[in-house]
């Protein structure tokens, strides 16, 4: 699966992914960063292609902006 390969490469290179995942719960997780003692959390949402590529409870995809 292309998304799994991408997530694996990001993890291997210590790059934090957010806004997509192997399940909806994983896709909703924030990207957490700390720079010079300041903590940041980023969320990623897909408001354009989520109907076709959005994650679900048991399938991979992007984090949909809206849930049905």
PDB file of N, CA and C in Angstrom:
ATOM      1  N   UNK A   1       0.857  -1.190   0.000  1.00  0.00           N
ATOM      2  CA  UNK A   1       0.000   0.000   0.000  1.00  0.00           C
ATOM      3  C   UNK A   1       0.891   1.238   0.000  1.00  0.00           C
ATOM      4  N   UNK A   2       0.626   2.183  -0.864  1.00  0.00           N
ATOM      5  CA  UNK A   2       1.453   3.379  -1.001  1.00  0.00           C
ATOM      6  C   UNK A   2       1.535   4.202   0.266  1.00  0.00           C
ATOM      7  N   UNK A   3       0.409   4.375   0.956  1.00  0.00           N
ATOM      8  CA  UNK A   3       0.420   5.182   2.178  1.00  0.00           C
ATOM      9  C   UNK A   3       1.283   4.528   3.249  1.00  0.00           C
ATOM     10  N   UNK A   4       1.173   3.226   3.389  1.00  0.00           N
ATOM     11  CA  UNK A   4       1.989   2.518   4.381  1.00  0.00           C
ATOM     12  C   UNK A   4       3.469   2.687   4.065  1.00  0.00           C
ATOM     13  N   UNK A   5       3.835   2.578   2.796  1.00  0.00           N
ATOM     14  CA  UNK A   5       5.232   2.775   2.400  1.00  0.00           C
ATOM     15  C   UNK A   5       5.704   4.180   2.754  1.00  0.00           C
ATOM     16  N   UNK A   6       4.868   5.168   2.489  1.00  0.00           N
ATOM     17  CA  UNK A   6       5.222   6.554   2.810  1.00  0.00           C
ATOM     18  C   UNK A   6       5.398   6.739   4.311  1.00  0.00           C
ATOM     19  N   UNK A   7       4.466   6.228   5.102  1.00  0.00           N
ATOM     20  CA  UNK A   7       4.569   6.348   6.555  1.00  0.00           C
ATOM     21  C   UNK A   7       5.810   5.643   7.085  1.00  0.00           C
ATOM     22  N   UNK A   8       6.147   4.492   6.503  1.00  0.00           N
ATOM     23  CA  UNK A   8       7.353   3.761   6.909  1.00  0.00           C
ATOM     24  C   UNK A   8       8.620   4.567   6.621  1.00  0.00           C
ATOM     25  N   UNK A   9       8.702   5.157   5.430  1.00  0.00           N
ATOM     26  CA  UNK A   9       9.883   5.952   5.062  1.00  0.00           C
ATOM     27  C   UNK A   9       9.998   7.179   5.965  1.00  0.00           C
ATOM     28  N   UNK A  10       8.882   7.834   6.247  1.00  0.00           N
ATOM     29  CA  UNK A  10       8.921   8.986   7.152  1.00  0.00           C
ATOM     30  C   UNK A  10       9.423   8.569   8.531  1.00  0.00           C
ATOM     31  N   UNK A  11       8.889   7.485   9.060  1.00  0.00           N
ATOM     32  CA  UNK A  11       9.305   7.003  10.384  1.00  0.00           C
ATOM     33  C   UNK A  11      10.785   6.619  10.395  1.00  0.00           C
ATOM     34  N   UNK A  12      11.252   5.950   9.351  1.00  0.00           N
ATOM     35  CA  UNK A  12      12.659   5.552   9.273  1.00  0.00           C
ATOM     36  C   UNK A  12      13.591   6.766   9.276  1.00  0.00           C
ATOM     37  N   UNK A  13      13.089   7.882   8.763  1.00  0.00           N
ATOM     38  CA  UNK A  13      13.887   9.105   8.692  1.00  0.00           C
ATOM     39  C   UNK A  13      13.542  10.106   9.784  1.00  0.00           C
ATOM     40  N   UNK A  14      12.813   9.608  10.799  1.00  0.00           N
ATOM     41  CA  UNK A  14      12.451  10.411  11.973  1.00  0.00           C
ATOM     42  C   UNK A  14      11.709  11.691  11.589  1.00  0.00           C
ATOM     43  N   UNK A  15      10.795  11.555  10.619  1.00  0.00           N
ATOM     44  CA  UNK A  15       9.939  12.661  10.193  1.00  0.00           C
ATOM     45  C   UNK A  15       8.534  12.373  10.703  1.00  0.00           C
ATOM     46  N   UNK A  16       7.984  13.289  11.464  1.00  0.00           N
ATOM     47  CA  UNK A  16       6.658  13.111  12.041  1.00  0.00           C
ATOM     48  C   UNK A  16       5.583  13.303  10.976  1.00  0.00           C
ATOM     49  N   UNK A  17       4.709  12.319  10.864  1.00  0.00           N
ATOM     50  CA  UNK A  17       3.588  12.394   9.926  1.00  0.00           C
ATOM     51  C   UNK A  17       2.317  12.753  10.687  1.00  0.00           C
ATOM     52  N   UNK A  18       1.433  13.479  10.020  1.00  0.00           N
ATOM     53  CA  UNK A  18       0.109  13.759  10.588  1.00  0.00           C
ATOM     54  C   UNK A  18      -0.848  14.043   9.443  1.00  0.00           C
ATOM     55  N   UNK A  19      -2.153  13.859   9.712  1.00  0.00           N
ATOM     56  CA  UNK A  19      -3.152  14.107   8.677  1.00  0.00           C
ATOM     57  C   UNK A  19      -3.457  12.912   7.801  1.00  0.00           C
ATOM     58  N   UNK A  20      -2.862  11.778   8.097  1.00  0.00           N
ATOM     59  CA  UNK A  20      -3.121  10.551   7.360  1.00  0.00           C
ATOM     60  C   UNK A  20      -2.647   9.375   8.175  1.00  0.00           C
ATOM     61  N   UNK A  21      -3.195   8.216   7.905  1.00  0.00           N
ATOM     62  CA  UNK A  21      -2.769   7.050   8.657  1.00  0.00           C
ATOM     63  C   UNK A  21      -3.450   5.792   8.176  1.00  0.00           C
ATOM     64  N   UNK A  22      -3.144   4.701   8.816  1.00  0.00           N
ATOM     65  CA  UNK A  22      -3.680   3.403   8.431  1.00  0.00           C
ATOM     66  C   UNK A  22      -5.106   3.204   8.933  1.00  0.00           C
ATOM     67  N   UNK A  23      -5.557   4.051   9.862  1.00  0.00           N
ATOM     68  CA  UNK A  23      -6.941   4.069  10.344  1.00  0.00           C
ATOM     69  C   UNK A  23      -7.322   5.523  10.591  1.00  0.00           C
ATOM     70  N   UNK A  24      -8.603   5.781  10.786  1.00  0.00           N
ATOM     71  CA  UNK A  24      -9.058   7.134  11.073  1.00  0.00           C
ATOM     72  C   UNK A  24      -8.454   7.650  12.378  1.00  0.00           C
ATOM     73  N   UNK A  25      -8.381   6.794  13.389  1.00  0.00           N
ATOM     74  CA  UNK A  25      -7.791   7.209  14.666  1.00  0.00           C
ATOM     75  C   UNK A  25      -6.344   7.639  14.483  1.00  0.00           C
ATOM     76  N   UNK A  26      -5.589   6.911  13.677  1.00  0.00           N
ATOM     77  CA  UNK A  26      -4.192   7.268  13.424  1.00  0.00           C
ATOM     78  C   UNK A  26      -4.105   8.565  12.612  1.00  0.00           C
ATOM     79  N   UNK A  27      -4.995   8.728  11.642  1.00  0.00           N
ATOM     80  CA  UNK A  27      -4.994   9.928  10.809  1.00  0.00           C
ATOM     81  C   UNK A  27      -5.313  11.183  11.616  1.00  0.00           C
ATOM     82  N   UNK A  28      -6.064  11.037  12.687  1.00  0.00           N
ATOM     83  CA  UNK A  28      -6.451  12.183  13.521  1.00  0.00           C
ATOM     84  C   UNK A  28      -5.389  12.600  14.534  1.00  0.00           C
ATOM     85  N   UNK A  29      -4.349  11.806  14.706  1.00  0.00           N
ATOM     86  CA  UNK A  29      -3.311  12.137  15.689  1.00  0.00           C
ATOM     87  C   UNK A  29      -2.541  13.385  15.254  1.00  0.00           C
ATOM     88  N   UNK A  30      -2.242  14.261  16.207  1.00  0.00           N
ATOM     89  CA  UNK A  30      -1.484  15.466  15.849  1.00  0.00           C
ATOM     90  C   UNK A  30      -0.004  15.165  15.655  1.00  0.00           C
ATOM     91  N   UNK A  31       0.645  16.031  14.915  1.00  0.00           N
ATOM     92  CA  UNK A  31       2.103  16.009  14.829  1.00  0.00           C
ATOM     93  C   UNK A  31       2.631  16.871  15.960  1.00  0.00           C
ATOM     94  N   UNK A  32       3.418  16.299  16.836  1.00  0.00           N
ATOM     95  CA  UNK A  32       3.934  17.020  18.011  1.00  0.00           C
ATOM     96  C   UNK A  32       5.403  17.348  17.797  1.00  0.00           C
ATOM     97  N   UNK A  33       5.748  18.609  18.020  1.00  0.00           N
ATOM     98  CA  UNK A  33       7.107  19.089  17.798  1.00  0.00           C
ATOM     99  C   UNK A  33       7.528  19.980  18.948  1.00  0.00           C
ATOM    100  N   UNK A  34       8.829  20.030  19.211  1.00  0.00           N
ATOM    101  CA  UNK A  34       9.378  20.959  20.185  1.00  0.00           C
ATOM    102  C   UNK A  34      10.589  21.640  19.564  1.00  0.00           C
ATOM    103  N   UNK A  35      10.566  22.958  19.577  1.00  0.00           N
ATOM    104  CA  UNK A  35      11.648  23.755  19.013  1.00  0.00           C
ATOM    105  C   UNK A  35      12.088  24.765  20.071  1.00  0.00           C
ATOM    106  N   UNK A  36      13.337  24.644  20.497  1.00  0.00           N
ATOM    107  CA  UNK A  36      13.903  25.549  21.500  1.00  0.00           C
ATOM    108  C   UNK A  36      12.996  25.685  22.724  1.00  0.00           C
ATOM    109  N   UNK A  37      12.457  24.549  23.179  1.00  0.00           N
ATOM    110  CA  UNK A  37      11.636  24.516  24.381  1.00  0.00           C
ATOM    111  C   UNK A  37      10.178  24.897  24.176  1.00  0.00           C
ATOM    112  N   UNK A  38       9.796  25.270  22.970  1.00  0.00           N
ATOM    113  CA  UNK A  38       8.407  25.621  22.676  1.00  0.00           C
ATOM    114  C   UNK A  38       7.742  24.432  21.993  1.00  0.00           C
ATOM    115  N   UNK A  39       6.601  24.005  22.534  1.00  0.00           N
ATOM    116  CA  UNK A  39       5.900  22.845  22.001  1.00  0.00           C
ATOM    117  C   UNK A  39       4.811  23.287  21.021  1.00  0.00           C
ATOM    118  N   UNK A  40       4.715  22.550  19.904  1.00  0.00           N
ATOM    119  CA  UNK A  40       3.732  22.813  18.864  1.00  0.00           C
ATOM    120  C   UNK A  40       2.984  21.523  18.558  1.00  0.00           C
ATOM    121  N   UNK A  41       1.712  21.657  18.221  1.00  0.00           N
ATOM    122  CA  UNK A  41       0.913  20.523  17.747  1.00  0.00           C
ATOM    123  C   UNK A  41       0.238  20.950  16.452  1.00  0.00           C
ATOM    124  N   UNK A  42       0.377  20.120  15.425  1.00  0.00           N
ATOM    125  CA  UNK A  42      -0.225  20.398  14.130  1.00  0.00           C
ATOM    126  C   UNK A  42      -1.227  19.300  13.794  1.00  0.00           C
ATOM    127  N   UNK A  43      -2.343  19.706  13.226  1.00  0.00           N
ATOM    128  CA  UNK A  43      -3.354  18.776  12.742  1.00  0.00           C
ATOM    129  C   UNK A  43      -3.443  18.912  11.235  1.00  0.00           C
ATOM    130  N   UNK A  44      -3.727  17.827  10.552  1.00  0.00           N
ATOM    131  CA  UNK A  44      -3.879  17.867   9.105  1.00  0.00           C
ATOM    132  C   UNK A  44      -5.245  17.331   8.715  1.00  0.00           C
ATOM    133  N   UNK A  45      -5.982  18.102   7.913  1.00  0.00           N
ATOM    134  CA  UNK A  45      -7.308  17.699   7.461  1.00  0.00           C
ATOM    135  C   UNK A  45      -7.399  17.799   5.943  1.00  0.00           C
ATOM    136  N   UNK A  46      -8.159  16.909   5.360  1.00  0.00           N
ATOM    137  CA  UNK A  46      -8.373  16.875   3.918  1.00  0.00           C
ATOM    138  C   UNK A  46      -9.819  17.273   3.632  1.00  0.00           C
ATOM    139  N   UNK A  47      -9.996  18.478   3.126  1.00  0.00           N
ATOM    140  CA  UNK A  47     -11.330  18.957   2.787  1.00  0.00           C
ATOM    141  C   UNK A  47     -11.628  18.859   1.310  1.00  0.00           C
ATOM    142  N   UNK A  48     -10.728  18.273   0.534  1.00  0.00           N
ATOM    143  CA  UNK A  48     -10.904  18.229  -0.914  1.00  0.00           C
ATOM    144  C   UNK A  48     -11.110  16.794  -1.417  1.00  0.00           C
ATOM    145  N   UNK A  49     -10.226  15.883  -1.059  1.00  0.00           N
ATOM    146  CA  UNK A  49     -10.294  14.530  -1.623  1.00  0.00           C
ATOM    147  C   UNK A  49     -10.700  13.462  -0.605  1.00  0.00           C
ATOM    148  N   UNK A  50     -11.125  13.875   0.587  1.00  0.00           N
ATOM    149  CA  UNK A  50     -11.418  12.904   1.646  1.00  0.00           C
ATOM    150  C   UNK A  50     -12.544  11.947   1.279  1.00  0.00           C
ATOM    151  N   UNK A  51     -13.476  12.377   0.436  1.00  0.00           N
ATOM    152  CA  UNK A  51     -14.560  11.461   0.059  1.00  0.00           C
ATOM    153  C   UNK A  51     -14.012  10.253  -0.686  1.00  0.00           C
ATOM    154  N   UNK A  52     -12.936  10.448  -1.416  1.00  0.00           N
ATOM    155  CA  UNK A  52     -12.319   9.349  -2.151  1.00  0.00           C
ATOM    156  C   UNK A  52     -11.166   8.700  -1.390  1.00  0.00           C
ATOM    157  N   UNK A  53     -10.431   9.503  -0.608  1.00  0.00           N
ATOM    158  CA  UNK A  53      -9.193   9.016   0.007  1.00  0.00           C
ATOM    159  C   UNK A  53      -9.193   9.092   1.532  1.00  0.00           C
ATOM    160  N   UNK A  54     -10.330   9.397   2.137  1.00  0.00           N
ATOM    161  CA  UNK A  54     -10.394   9.539   3.588  1.00  0.00           C
ATOM    162  C   UNK A  54     -10.268   8.217   4.318  1.00  0.00           C
ATOM    163  N   UNK A  55      -9.606   8.274   5.454  1.00  0.00           N
ATOM    164  CA  UNK A  55      -9.458   7.096   6.303  1.00  0.00           C
ATOM    165  C   UNK A  55     -10.787   6.775   6.973  1.00  0.00           C
ATOM    166  N   UNK A  56     -10.916   5.537   7.377  1.00  0.00           N
ATOM    167  CA  UNK A  56     -12.093   5.087   8.110  1.00  0.00           C
ATOM    168  C   UNK A  56     -11.659   4.284   9.316  1.00  0.00           C
ATOM    169  N   UNK A  57     -12.614   3.745  10.039  1.00  0.00           N
ATOM    170  CA  UNK A  57     -12.273   2.990  11.252  1.00  0.00           C
ATOM    171  C   UNK A  57     -11.283   1.856  11.002  1.00  0.00           C
ATOM    172  N   UNK A  58     -11.368   1.250   9.813  1.00  0.00           N
ATOM    173  CA  UNK A  58     -10.526   0.086   9.522  1.00  0.00           C
ATOM    174  C   UNK A  58      -9.801   0.179   8.190  1.00  0.00           C
ATOM    175  N   UNK A  59      -9.664   1.386   7.643  1.00  0.00           N
ATOM    176  CA  UNK A  59      -8.944   1.516   6.378  1.00  0.00           C
ATOM    177  C   UNK A  59      -8.126   2.798   6.358  1.00  0.00           C
ATOM    178  N   UNK A  60      -7.078   2.772   5.559  1.00  0.00           N
ATOM    179  CA  UNK A  60      -6.103   3.859   5.503  1.00  0.00           C
ATOM    180  C   UNK A  60      -6.610   5.028   4.669  1.00  0.00           C
ATOM    181  N   UNK A  61      -6.057   6.205   4.951  1.00  0.00           N
ATOM    182  CA  UNK A  61      -6.364   7.377   4.148  1.00  0.00           C
ATOM    183  C   UNK A  61      -6.017   8.659   4.874  1.00  0.00           C
ATOM    184  N   UNK A  62      -6.553   9.749   4.327  1.00  0.00           N
ATOM    185  CA  UNK A  62      -6.333  11.064   4.924  1.00  0.00           C
ATOM    186  C   UNK A  62      -7.357  11.323   6.012  1.00  0.00           C
ATOM    187  N   UNK A  63      -7.110  12.354   6.802  1.00  0.00           N
ATOM    188  CA  UNK A  63      -8.043  12.729   7.859  1.00  0.00           C
ATOM    189  C   UNK A  63      -9.123  13.625   7.251  1.00  0.00           C
ATOM    190  N   UNK A  64     -10.368  13.152   7.159  1.00  0.00           N
ATOM    191  CA  UNK A  64     -11.412  13.946   6.532  1.00  0.00           C
ATOM    192  C   UNK A  64     -11.745  15.199   7.341  1.00  0.00           C
ATOM    193  N   UNK A  65     -11.986  16.294   6.641  1.00  0.00           N
ATOM    194  CA  UNK A  65     -12.385  17.531   7.302  1.00  0.00           C
ATOM    195  C   UNK A  65     -13.754  17.375   7.944  1.00  0.00           C
ATOM    196  N   UNK A  66     -14.631  16.659   7.276  1.00  0.00           N
ATOM    197  CA  UNK A  66     -15.976  16.419   7.789  1.00  0.00           C
ATOM    198  C   UNK A  66     -16.184  14.923   7.943  1.00  0.00           C
ATOM    199  N   UNK A  67     -16.952  14.565   8.953  1.00  0.00           N
ATOM    200  CA  UNK A  67     -17.341  13.160   9.104  1.00  0.00           C
ATOM    201  C   UNK A  67     -18.822  13.066   8.799  1.00  0.00           C
ATOM    202  N   UNK A  68     -19.238  11.929   8.283  1.00  0.00           N
ATOM    203  CA  UNK A  68     -20.652  11.740   7.930  1.00  0.00           C
ATOM    204  C   UNK A  68     -21.416  11.193   9.102  1.00  0.00           C
TER     205      UNK A  68
END
